[in-house]
GROMACS .gro file of C-alpha atoms in nm:
model
  119
    1MET     CA    1  -0.003  -0.004   0.007
    2VAL     CA    2   0.285   0.217  -0.052
    3GLY     CA    3   0.228   0.544  -0.201
    4LEU     CA    4  -0.142   0.560  -0.061
    5ALA     CA    5  -0.067   0.813   0.214
    6ARG     CA    6  -0.340   0.775   0.451
    7ILE     CA    7  -0.403   0.425   0.384
    8ASP     CA    8  -0.052   0.341   0.446
    9GLU     CA    9  -0.045   0.585   0.765
   10GLY     CA   10  -0.349   0.370   0.900
   11ILE     CA   11  -0.177   0.039   0.863
   12ARG     CA   12   0.143   0.166   1.034
   13LYS     CA   13  -0.042   0.322   1.328
   14LEU     CA   14  -0.231  -0.034   1.368
   15ARG     CA   15   0.132  -0.206   1.354
   16SER     CA   16   0.271   0.057   1.607
   17ARG     CA   17  -0.003  -0.082   1.830
   18GLY     CA   18   0.110  -0.436   1.803
   19GLY     CA   19  -0.156  -0.515   1.498
   20HIS     CA   20   0.060  -0.728   1.313
   21TYR     CA   21  -0.163  -0.928   1.061
   22GLY     CA   22  -0.021  -0.902   0.730
   23ASP     CA   23   0.289  -0.758   0.874
   24LEU     CA   24   0.600  -0.931   0.640
   25ASN     CA   25   0.834  -0.843   0.957
   26GLY     CA   26   0.738  -1.093   1.211
   27GLY     CA   27   0.351  -1.086   1.169
   28LYS     CA   28   0.114  -1.357   1.063
   29PRO     CA   29  -0.017  -1.361   0.692
   30LEU     CA   30  -0.375  -1.239   0.619
   31HIS     CA   31  -0.577  -1.479   0.405
   32TRP     CA   32  -0.780  -1.404   0.107
   33MET     CA   33  -1.137  -1.446   0.126
   34ILE     CA   34  -1.380  -1.489  -0.190
   35ASN     CA   35  -1.685  -1.432  -0.051
   36LYS     CA   36  -1.884  -1.120  -0.152
   37THR     CA   37  -2.163  -1.145   0.104
   38GLN     CA   38  -1.900  -1.183   0.376
   39GLU     CA   39  -1.691  -0.921   0.226
   40GLY     CA   40  -2.014  -0.669   0.280
   41ARG     CA   41  -2.070  -0.791   0.618
   42ASN     CA   42  -1.717  -0.740   0.743
   43ARG     CA   43  -1.738  -0.384   0.612
   44ALA     CA   44  -2.043  -0.292   0.796
   45ALA     CA   45  -1.911  -0.443   1.092
   46VAL     CA   46  -1.647  -0.199   1.124
   47CYS     CA   47  -1.709   0.098   0.906
   48PRO     CA   48  -1.938   0.353   1.039
   49ARG     CA   49  -2.230   0.449   0.745
   50THR     CA   50  -2.066   0.819   0.765
   51ALA     CA   51  -1.773   0.963   0.844
   52PRO     CA   52  -1.722   1.203   1.144
   53ALA     CA   53  -1.778   1.583   1.071
   54ASP     CA   54  -1.402   1.658   1.089
   55MET     CA   55  -1.325   1.391   0.827
   56ARG     CA   56  -1.622   1.548   0.588
   57ARG     CA   57  -1.461   1.862   0.611
   58ALA     CA   58  -1.146   1.747   0.484
   59GLY     CA   59  -1.283   1.549   0.187
   60ARG     CA   60  -1.188   1.214   0.355
   61THR     CA   61  -1.557   1.039   0.357
   62SER     CA   62  -1.445   0.701   0.240
   63CYS     CA   63  -1.379   0.416   0.520
   64ASP     CA   64  -1.063   0.212   0.477
   65GLU     CA   65  -1.076  -0.104   0.720
   66TYR     CA   66  -0.730  -0.308   0.772
   67PRO     CA   67  -0.749  -0.619   0.769
   68PHE     CA   68  -0.938  -0.575   0.456
   69ALA     CA   69  -1.278  -0.680   0.449
   70SER     CA   70  -1.199  -0.932   0.171
   71THR     CA   71  -0.981  -1.112   0.407
   72HIS     CA   72  -1.074  -1.400   0.672
   73GLU     CA   73  -0.910  -1.190   0.940
   74GLY     CA   74  -1.158  -0.876   0.837
   75GLY     CA   75  -1.463  -0.716   1.005
   76ILE     CA   76  -1.498  -0.837   1.351
   77ALA     CA   77  -1.289  -1.156   1.316
   78LEU     CA   78  -1.008  -0.990   1.510
   79PRO     CA   79  -1.040  -0.809   1.864
   80ALA     CA   80  -1.047  -0.437   1.801
   81ALA     CA   81  -0.716  -0.374   1.901
   82ARG     CA   82  -0.593  -0.585   1.613
   83ARG     CA   83  -0.767  -0.373   1.352
   84GLU     CA   84  -0.796   0.018   1.243
   85ILE     CA   85  -1.029   0.211   1.004
   86THR     CA   86  -0.901   0.530   0.847
   87TRP     CA   87  -1.116   0.784   0.666
   88VAL     CA   88  -0.942   0.857   0.333
   89LYS     CA   89  -1.078   1.028   0.022
   90VAL     CA   90  -1.257   0.826  -0.227
   91ASN     CA   91  -1.014   0.843  -0.496
   92GLU     CA   92  -0.718   0.684  -0.260
   93ASN     CA   93  -0.947   0.423  -0.186
   94LYS     CA   94  -1.041   0.358  -0.516
   95ALA     CA   95  -0.685   0.322  -0.612
   96GLN     CA   96  -0.601   0.059  -0.332
   97GLY     CA   97  -0.886  -0.120  -0.490
   98GLY     CA   98  -0.723  -0.125  -0.832
   99ARG     CA   99  -0.424  -0.232  -0.679
  100ILE     CA  100  -0.548  -0.518  -0.519
  101THR     CA  101  -0.759  -0.658  -0.824
  102ALA     CA  102  -0.453  -0.619  -1.030
  103TRP     CA  103  -0.233  -0.811  -0.762
  104ARG     CA  104  -0.483  -1.103  -0.723
  105GLY     CA  105  -0.527  -1.111  -1.109
  106GLN     CA  106  -0.157  -1.152  -1.163
  107MET     CA  107  -0.101  -1.387  -0.864
  108HIS     CA  108  -0.374  -1.624  -0.918
  109VAL     CA  109  -0.483  -1.541  -0.521
  110MET     CA  110  -0.750  -1.797  -0.442
  111ASP     CA  111  -0.947  -1.828  -0.124
  112HIS     CA  112  -0.752  -1.882   0.182
  113ASP     CA  113  -0.422  -1.798   0.019
  114PRO     CA  114  -0.200  -1.620   0.279
  115PHE     CA  115  -0.050  -1.281   0.178
  116TYR     CA  116   0.162  -0.984   0.362
  117VAL     CA  117   0.091  -0.623   0.330
  118ILE     CA  118   0.386  -0.359   0.256
  119ALA     CA  119   0.311  -0.040   0.396
   0.00000   0.00000   0.00000
């Protein structure tokens, strides 16, 4: 997620508190999940419907969750101390989605495949 400033910041913030899922430097891997229904549930479980007022004023209205909703560790699968949400601009979240989609296609990532996230 390098180069996606707010998303990268959120992941690093979580890791500084001990949330090491997906961290190549001694953490446990994340595991991809191919279940769109559960992905939606995961996102809804951790992302509020609307951004806080200060984030709306800053134009950061898109909730980015980590671990990703599209992983078996997403949503509330892990305790709150092991996950993070970051309010980002919509275009940053879309850029992340594009990167992930391209990566999955290139690497032929399947359900339950383990992976790490560089941030």
